Backbone as CSV, one residue per row, in Angstrom:
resi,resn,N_x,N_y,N_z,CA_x,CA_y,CA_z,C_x,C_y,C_z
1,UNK,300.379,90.807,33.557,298.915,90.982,33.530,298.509,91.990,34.608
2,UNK,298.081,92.879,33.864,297.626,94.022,35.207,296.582,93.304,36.128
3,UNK,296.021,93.944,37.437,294.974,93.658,38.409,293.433,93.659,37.346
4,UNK,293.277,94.680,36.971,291.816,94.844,36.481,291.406,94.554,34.897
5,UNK,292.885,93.455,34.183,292.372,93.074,33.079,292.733,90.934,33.359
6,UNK,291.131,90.441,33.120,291.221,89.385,33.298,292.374,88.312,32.420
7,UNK,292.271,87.293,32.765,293.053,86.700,31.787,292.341,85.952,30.100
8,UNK,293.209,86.345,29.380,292.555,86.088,27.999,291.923,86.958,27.565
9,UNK,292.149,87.996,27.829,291.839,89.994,27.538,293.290,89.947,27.210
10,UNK,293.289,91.037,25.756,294.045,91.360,24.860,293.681,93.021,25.359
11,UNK,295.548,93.600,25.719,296.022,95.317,26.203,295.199,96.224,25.119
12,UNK,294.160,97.205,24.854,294.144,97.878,24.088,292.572,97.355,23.597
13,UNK,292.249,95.871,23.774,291.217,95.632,23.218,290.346,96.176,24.063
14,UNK,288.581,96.540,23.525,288.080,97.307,24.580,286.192,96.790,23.531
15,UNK,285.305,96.558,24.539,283.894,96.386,24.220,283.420,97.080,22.849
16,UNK,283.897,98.853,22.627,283.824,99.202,21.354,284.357,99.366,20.613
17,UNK,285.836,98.557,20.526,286.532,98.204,19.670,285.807,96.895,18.539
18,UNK,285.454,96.307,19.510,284.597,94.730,19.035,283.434,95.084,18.590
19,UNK,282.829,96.048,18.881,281.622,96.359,17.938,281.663,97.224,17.265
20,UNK,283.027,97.917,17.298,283.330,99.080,15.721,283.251,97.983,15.060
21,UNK,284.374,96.609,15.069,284.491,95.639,14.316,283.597,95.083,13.597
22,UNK,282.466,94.667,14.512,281.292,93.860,13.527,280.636,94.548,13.088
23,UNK,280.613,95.778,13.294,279.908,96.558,12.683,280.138,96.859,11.069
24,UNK,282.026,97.321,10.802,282.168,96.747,9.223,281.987,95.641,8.947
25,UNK,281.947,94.315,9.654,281.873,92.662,8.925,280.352,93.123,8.377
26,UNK,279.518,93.458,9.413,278.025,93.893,8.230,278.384,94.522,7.545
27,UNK,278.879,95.751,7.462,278.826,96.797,6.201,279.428,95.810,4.921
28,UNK,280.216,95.045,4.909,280.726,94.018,4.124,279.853,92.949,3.743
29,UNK,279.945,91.879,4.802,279.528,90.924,4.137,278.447,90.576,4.577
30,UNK,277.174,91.858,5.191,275.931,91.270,5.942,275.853,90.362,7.135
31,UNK,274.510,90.498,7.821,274.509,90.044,9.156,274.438,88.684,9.206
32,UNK,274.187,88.306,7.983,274.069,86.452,8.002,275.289,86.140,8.506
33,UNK,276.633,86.855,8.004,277.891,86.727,8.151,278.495,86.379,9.434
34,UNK,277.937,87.249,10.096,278.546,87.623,11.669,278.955,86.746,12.535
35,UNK,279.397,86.089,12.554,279.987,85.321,13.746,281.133,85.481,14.728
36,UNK,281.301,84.735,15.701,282.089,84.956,16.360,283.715,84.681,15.856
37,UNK,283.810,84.195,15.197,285.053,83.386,14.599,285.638,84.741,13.829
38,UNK,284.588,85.062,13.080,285.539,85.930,11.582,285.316,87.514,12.977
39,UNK,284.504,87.906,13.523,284.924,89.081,14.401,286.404,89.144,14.894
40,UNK,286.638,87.650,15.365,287.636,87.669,16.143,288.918,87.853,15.114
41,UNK,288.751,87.333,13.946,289.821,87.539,12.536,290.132,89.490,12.640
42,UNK,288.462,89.504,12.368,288.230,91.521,12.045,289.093,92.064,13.032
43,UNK,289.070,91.826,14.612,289.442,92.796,15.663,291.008,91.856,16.116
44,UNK,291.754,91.060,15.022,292.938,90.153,15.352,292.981,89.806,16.757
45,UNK,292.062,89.164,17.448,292.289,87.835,18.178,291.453,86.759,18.170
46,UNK,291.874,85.667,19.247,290.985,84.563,18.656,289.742,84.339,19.686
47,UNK,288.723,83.804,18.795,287.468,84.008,18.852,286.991,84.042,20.390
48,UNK,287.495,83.020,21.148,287.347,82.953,22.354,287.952,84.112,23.490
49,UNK,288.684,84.930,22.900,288.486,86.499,23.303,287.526,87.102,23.702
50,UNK,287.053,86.995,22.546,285.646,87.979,22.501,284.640,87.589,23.916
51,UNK,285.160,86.161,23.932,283.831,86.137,25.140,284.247,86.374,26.795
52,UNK,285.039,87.293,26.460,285.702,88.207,27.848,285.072,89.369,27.970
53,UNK,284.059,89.957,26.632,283.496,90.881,26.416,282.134,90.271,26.418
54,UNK,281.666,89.351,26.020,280.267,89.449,25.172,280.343,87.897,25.574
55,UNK,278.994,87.536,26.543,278.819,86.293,26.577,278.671,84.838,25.322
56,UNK,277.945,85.955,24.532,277.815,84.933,23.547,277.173,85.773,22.259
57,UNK,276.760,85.153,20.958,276.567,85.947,20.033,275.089,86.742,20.376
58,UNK,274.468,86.431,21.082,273.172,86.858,21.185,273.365,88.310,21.799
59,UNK,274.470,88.229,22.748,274.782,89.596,23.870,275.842,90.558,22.908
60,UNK,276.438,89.616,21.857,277.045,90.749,20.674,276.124,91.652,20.012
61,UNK,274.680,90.691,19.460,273.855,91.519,18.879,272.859,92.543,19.674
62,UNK,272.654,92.391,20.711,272.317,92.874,21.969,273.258,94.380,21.648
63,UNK,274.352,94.028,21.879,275.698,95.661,22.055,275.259,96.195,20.422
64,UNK,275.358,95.482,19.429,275.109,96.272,17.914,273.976,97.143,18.337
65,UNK,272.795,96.525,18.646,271.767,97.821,18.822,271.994,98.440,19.420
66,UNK,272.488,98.596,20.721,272.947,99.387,21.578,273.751,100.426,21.177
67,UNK,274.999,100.318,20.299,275.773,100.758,19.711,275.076,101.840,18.923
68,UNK,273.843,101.373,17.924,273.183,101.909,17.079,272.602,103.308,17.800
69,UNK,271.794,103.088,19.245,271.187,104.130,19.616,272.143,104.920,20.205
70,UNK,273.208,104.657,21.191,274.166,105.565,21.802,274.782,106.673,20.542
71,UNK,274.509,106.173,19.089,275.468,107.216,18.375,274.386,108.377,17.694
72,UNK,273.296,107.969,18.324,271.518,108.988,18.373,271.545,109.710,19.705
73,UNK,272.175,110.864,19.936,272.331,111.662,21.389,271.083,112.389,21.197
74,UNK,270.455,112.526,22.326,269.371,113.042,22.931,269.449,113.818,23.702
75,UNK,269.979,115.399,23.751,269.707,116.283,24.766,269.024,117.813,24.814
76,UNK,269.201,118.122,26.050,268.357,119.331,26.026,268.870,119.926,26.646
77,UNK,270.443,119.838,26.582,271.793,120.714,27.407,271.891,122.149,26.538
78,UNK,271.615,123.321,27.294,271.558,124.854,26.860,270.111,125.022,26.776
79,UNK,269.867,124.364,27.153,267.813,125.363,26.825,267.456,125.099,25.708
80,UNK,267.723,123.671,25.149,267.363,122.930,23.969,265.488,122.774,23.888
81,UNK,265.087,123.228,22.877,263.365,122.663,23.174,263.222,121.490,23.020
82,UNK,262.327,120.361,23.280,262.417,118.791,23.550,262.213,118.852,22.285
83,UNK,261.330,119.196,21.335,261.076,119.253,19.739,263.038,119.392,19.269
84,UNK,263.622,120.091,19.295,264.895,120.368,18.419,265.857,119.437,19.089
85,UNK,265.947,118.640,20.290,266.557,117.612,20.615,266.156,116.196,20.081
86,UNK,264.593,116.131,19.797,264.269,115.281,19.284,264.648,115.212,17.841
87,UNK,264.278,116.129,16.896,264.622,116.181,16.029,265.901,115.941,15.466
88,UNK,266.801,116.558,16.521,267.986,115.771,16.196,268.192,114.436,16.170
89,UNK,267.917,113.789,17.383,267.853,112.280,18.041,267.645,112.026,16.443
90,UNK,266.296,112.339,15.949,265.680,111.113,15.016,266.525,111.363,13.446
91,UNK,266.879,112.892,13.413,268.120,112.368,11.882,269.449,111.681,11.908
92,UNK,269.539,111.873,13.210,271.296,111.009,13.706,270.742,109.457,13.623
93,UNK,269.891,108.842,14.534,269.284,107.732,14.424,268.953,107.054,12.999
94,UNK,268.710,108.208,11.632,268.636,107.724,10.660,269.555,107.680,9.697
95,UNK,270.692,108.505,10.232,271.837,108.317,9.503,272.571,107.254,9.597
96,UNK,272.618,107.511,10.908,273.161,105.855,11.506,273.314,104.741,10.519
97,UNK,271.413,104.708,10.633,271.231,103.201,9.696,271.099,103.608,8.113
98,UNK,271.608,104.419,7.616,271.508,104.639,6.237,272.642,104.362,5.724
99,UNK,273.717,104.879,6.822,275.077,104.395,6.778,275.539,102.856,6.857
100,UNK,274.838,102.642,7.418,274.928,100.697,8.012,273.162,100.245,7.739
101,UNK,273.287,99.960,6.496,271.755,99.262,6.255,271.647,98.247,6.912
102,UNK,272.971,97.325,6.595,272.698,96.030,7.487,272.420,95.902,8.801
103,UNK,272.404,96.870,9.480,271.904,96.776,10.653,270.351,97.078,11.139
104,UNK,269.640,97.439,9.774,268.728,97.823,10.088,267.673,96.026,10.289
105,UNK,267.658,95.393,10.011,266.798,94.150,10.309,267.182,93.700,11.967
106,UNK,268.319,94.226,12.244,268.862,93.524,13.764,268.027,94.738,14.882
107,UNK,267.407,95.888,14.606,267.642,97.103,15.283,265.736,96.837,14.834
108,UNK,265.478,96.501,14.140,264.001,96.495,13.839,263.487,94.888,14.492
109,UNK,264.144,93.928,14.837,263.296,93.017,15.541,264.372,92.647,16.355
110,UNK,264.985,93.757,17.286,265.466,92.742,18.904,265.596,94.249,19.329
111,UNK,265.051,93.864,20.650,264.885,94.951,21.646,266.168,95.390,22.203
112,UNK,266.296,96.696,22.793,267.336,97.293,23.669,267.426,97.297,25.191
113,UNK,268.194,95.912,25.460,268.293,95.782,26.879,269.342,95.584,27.233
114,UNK,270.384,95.637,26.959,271.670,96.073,27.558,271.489,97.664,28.774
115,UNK,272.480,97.300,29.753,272.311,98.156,30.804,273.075,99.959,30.199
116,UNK,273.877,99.786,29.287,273.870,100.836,28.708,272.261,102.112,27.297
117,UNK,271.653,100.558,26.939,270.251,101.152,26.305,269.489,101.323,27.267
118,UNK,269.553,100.738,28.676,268.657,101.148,29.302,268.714,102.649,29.889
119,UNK,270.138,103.138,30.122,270.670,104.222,30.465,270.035,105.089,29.687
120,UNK,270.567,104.955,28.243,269.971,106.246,27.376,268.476,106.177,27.193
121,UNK,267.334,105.086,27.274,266.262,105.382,27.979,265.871,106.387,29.122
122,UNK,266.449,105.864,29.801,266.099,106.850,31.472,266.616,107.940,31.464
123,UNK,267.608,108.311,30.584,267.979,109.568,30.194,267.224,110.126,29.460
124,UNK,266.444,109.592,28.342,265.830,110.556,27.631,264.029,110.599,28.419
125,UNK,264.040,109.718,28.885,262.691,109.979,30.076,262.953,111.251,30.972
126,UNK,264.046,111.336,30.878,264.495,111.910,32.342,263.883,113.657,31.513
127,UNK,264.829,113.704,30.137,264.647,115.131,29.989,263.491,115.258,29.247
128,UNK,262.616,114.671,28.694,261.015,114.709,28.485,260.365,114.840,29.758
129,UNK,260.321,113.930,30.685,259.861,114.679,32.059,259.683,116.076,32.089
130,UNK,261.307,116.398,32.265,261.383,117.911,32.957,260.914,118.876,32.071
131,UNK,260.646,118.197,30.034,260.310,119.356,29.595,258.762,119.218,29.967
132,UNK,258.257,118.650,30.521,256.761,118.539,30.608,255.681,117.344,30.378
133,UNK,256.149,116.493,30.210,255.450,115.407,29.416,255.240,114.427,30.569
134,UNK,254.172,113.579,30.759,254.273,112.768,31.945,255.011,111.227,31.235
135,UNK,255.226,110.541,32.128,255.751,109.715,31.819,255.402,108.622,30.782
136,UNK,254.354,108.421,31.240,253.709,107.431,29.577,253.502,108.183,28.499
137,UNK,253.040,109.519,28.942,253.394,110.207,27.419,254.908,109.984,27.136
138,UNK,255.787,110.632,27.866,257.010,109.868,27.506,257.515,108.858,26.908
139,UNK,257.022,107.935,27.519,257.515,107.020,26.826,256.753,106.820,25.850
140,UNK,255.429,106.928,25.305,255.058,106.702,23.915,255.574,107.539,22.813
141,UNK,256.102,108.922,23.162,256.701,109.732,22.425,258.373,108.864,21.930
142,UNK,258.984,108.399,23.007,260.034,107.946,22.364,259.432,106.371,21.676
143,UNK,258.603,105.863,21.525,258.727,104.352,21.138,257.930,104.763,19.627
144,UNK,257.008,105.809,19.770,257.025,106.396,18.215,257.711,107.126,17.366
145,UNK,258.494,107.326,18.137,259.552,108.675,16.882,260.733,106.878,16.526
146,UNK,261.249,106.205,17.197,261.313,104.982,17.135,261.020,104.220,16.187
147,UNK,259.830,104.098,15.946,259.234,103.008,15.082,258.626,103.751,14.048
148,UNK,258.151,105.228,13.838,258.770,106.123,12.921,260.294,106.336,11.634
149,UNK,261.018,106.117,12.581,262.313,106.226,12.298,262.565,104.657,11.461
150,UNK,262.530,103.546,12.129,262.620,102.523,11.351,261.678,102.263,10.350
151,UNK,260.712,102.431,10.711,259.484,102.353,9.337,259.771,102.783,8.328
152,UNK,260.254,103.877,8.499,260.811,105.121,7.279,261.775,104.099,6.283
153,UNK,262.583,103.809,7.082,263.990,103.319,6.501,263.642,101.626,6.162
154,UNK,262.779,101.167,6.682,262.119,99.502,6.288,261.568,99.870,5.305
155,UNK,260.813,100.710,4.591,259.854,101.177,3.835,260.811,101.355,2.738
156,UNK,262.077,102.653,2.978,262.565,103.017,2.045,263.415,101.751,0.987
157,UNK,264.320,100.811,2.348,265.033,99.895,1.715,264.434,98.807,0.851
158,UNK,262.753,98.833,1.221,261.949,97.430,0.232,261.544,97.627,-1.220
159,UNK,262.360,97.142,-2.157,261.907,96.951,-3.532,260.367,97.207,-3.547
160,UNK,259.765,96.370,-3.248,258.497,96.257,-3.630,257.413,97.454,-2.751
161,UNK,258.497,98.519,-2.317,257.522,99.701,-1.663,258.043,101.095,-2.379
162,UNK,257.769,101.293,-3.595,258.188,102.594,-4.150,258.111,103.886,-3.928
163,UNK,259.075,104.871,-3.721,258.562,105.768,-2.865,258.111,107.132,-4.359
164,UNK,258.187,107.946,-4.157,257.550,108.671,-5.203,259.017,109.126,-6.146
165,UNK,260.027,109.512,-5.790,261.200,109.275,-6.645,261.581,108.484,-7.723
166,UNK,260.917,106.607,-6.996,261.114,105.711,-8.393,259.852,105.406,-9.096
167,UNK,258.372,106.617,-8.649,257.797,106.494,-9.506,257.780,107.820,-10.619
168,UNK,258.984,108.851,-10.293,259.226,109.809,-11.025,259.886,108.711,-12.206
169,UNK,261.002,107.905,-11.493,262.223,107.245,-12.666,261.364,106.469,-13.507
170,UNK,259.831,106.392,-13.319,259.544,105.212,-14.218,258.895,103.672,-13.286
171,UNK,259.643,103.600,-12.652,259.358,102.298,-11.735,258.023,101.978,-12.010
172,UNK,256.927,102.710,-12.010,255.244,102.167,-12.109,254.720,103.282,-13.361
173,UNK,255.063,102.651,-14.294,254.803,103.076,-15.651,253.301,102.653,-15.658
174,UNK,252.754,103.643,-16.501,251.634,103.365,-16.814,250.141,103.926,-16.403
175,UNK,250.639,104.793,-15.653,249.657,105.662,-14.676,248.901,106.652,-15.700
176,UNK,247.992,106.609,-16.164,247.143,107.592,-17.030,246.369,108.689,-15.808
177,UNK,246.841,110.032,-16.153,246.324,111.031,-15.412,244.556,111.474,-15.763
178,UNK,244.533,110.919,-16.831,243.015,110.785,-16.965,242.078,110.251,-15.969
179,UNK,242.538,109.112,-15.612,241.869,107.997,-14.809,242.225,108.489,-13.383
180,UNK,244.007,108.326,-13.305,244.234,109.035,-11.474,244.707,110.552,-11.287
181,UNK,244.192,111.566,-11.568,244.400,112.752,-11.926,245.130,113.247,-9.916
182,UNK,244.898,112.934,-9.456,245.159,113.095,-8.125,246.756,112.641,-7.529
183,UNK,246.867,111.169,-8.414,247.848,110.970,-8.034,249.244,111.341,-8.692
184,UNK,248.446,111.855,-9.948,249.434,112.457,-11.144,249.763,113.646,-10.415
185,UNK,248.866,114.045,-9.799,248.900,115.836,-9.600,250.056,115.638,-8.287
186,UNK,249.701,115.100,-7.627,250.899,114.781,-6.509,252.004,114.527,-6.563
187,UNK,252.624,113.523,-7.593,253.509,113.355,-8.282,254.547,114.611,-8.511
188,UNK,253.609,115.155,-9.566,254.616,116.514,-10.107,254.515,117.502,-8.924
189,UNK,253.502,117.732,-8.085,254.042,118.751,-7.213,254.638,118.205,-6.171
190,UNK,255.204,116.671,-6.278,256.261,116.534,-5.072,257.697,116.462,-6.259
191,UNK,257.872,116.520,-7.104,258.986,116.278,-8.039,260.148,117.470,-7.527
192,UNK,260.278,118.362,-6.777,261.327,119.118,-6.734,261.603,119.502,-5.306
193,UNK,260.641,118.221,-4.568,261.012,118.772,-2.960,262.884,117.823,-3.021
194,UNK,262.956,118.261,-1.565,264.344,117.013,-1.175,264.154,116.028,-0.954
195,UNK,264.908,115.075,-1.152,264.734,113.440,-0.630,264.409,113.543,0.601
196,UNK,265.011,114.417,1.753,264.325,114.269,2.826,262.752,115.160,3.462
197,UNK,262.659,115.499,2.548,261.508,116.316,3.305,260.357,115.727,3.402
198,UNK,259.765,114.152,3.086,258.802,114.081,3.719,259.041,112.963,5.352
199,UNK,260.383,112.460,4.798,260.931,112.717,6.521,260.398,113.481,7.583
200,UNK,260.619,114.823,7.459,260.800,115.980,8.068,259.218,116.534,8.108
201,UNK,258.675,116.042,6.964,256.930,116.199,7.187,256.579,115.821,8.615
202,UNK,257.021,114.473,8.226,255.970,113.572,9.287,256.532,113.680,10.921
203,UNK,258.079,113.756,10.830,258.090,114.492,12.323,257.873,115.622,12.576
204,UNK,257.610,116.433,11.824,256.906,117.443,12.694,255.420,117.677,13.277
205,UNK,254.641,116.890,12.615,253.226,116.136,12.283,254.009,115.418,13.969
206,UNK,254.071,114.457,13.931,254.469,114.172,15.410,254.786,114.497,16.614
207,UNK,255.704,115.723,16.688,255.757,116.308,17.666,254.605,117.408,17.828
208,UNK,254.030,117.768,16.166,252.896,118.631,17.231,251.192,118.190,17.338
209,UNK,251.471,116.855,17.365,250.530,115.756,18.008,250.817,115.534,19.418
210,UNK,252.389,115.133,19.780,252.697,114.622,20.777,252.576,116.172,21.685
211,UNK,252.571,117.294,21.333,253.031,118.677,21.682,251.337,118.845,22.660
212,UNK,250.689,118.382,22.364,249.066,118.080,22.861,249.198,117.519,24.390
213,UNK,249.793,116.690,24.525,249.906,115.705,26.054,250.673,116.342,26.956
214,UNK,251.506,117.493,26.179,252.443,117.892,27.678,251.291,117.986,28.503
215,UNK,252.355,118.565,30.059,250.917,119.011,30.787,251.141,120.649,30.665
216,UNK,249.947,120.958,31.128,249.554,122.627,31.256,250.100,122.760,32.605
């Protein structure tokens, strides 16, 4: 047993090894699934491993979000404008969870407080600062591109919220352009944009709202 690995730590095992892990048990069998038992099956040891890493399941789901935002990089290394760092931040952030739906209900109601989310907080305060922004603008800029970002993707994943695609397929039959001539007309002139572009609408609509508060 080396000095700096406790006992009942497995050589090789490592904090994001265990949350690559649960991270496919969602992609599989959903977050209802998750426990400590079958992780410990996923990453082959036994369950009581894990809690050499992760106090308990609450501080596992704690690291999943965490996990979620660290793979959303935020910088403004080369003379990046805070707009084209952001912009990045927020399509990586949505790939993320497009890739791993199931994670999107865990990432939409539990906060990021692990000492590593707090890091990439104060990091991205840090370089909104310096591009100009005071700090509460700051931080409202990141907690809306945020809740932006999940809205989008809560919105997109709910049956019962159709976006204009499944009312191209049919989904809400019945629309007489006589009666809603407006919404007909919208319809066909959104019929040949990209799936993502009203994404890409609305953050830019955001940053040059938020583009208002820098300071002079």
């Amino acid at each position: 047993m080396t000095a700096n690995r406790t006992r009942g730590q497995k050589a090789g095992l490592t904090r994001e090894a265990i949350l690559e892990g649960a991270v496919r048990l969602v992609d599989r069998d959903g977050l209802a699934k998750l426990s400590m038992r079958r992780l410990g099956a996923e990453v082959d040891v036994e369950a009581m491993t894990l809690y050499h890493y992760f106090a308990g399941k609450d501080a596992l789901l704690d690291g999943l979000v965490e996990h979620v935002f660290a793979r959303a990089d935020f910088s403004l290394a080369g003379g990046r404008s805070w707009q084209d760092g952001l912009r990045d931040y927020a399509r990586s952030l949505r790939a993320t969870l497009l890739e791993h739906p199931g994670l999107v209900p865990l990432v939409v109601s539990r906060p990021a407080v692990t000492e590593q989310s707090l890091r990439i907080m104060e990091h991205g305060l840090a370089e909104l600062h310096a591009a100009g922004f005071g700090l509460r603008a700051a931080l409202d800029l990141v907690y809306s591109l945020n809740e932006f970002v999940l809205g989008h993707l809560v919105s997109a994943s709910n049956p019962a919220v159709p976006d204009t695609a499944s009312v191209q397929e049919g989904h809400l039959t019945g629309i007489d352009p006589g009666e809603y001539p407006l919404i007909s007309e919208a319809i066909r002139a959104d019929r040949d944009r990209e799936a993502d572009t009203r994404f890409d609408v609305a953050l830019e609509a955001i940053f040059r709202g938020f583009g208002d508060l820098r300071r002079t």
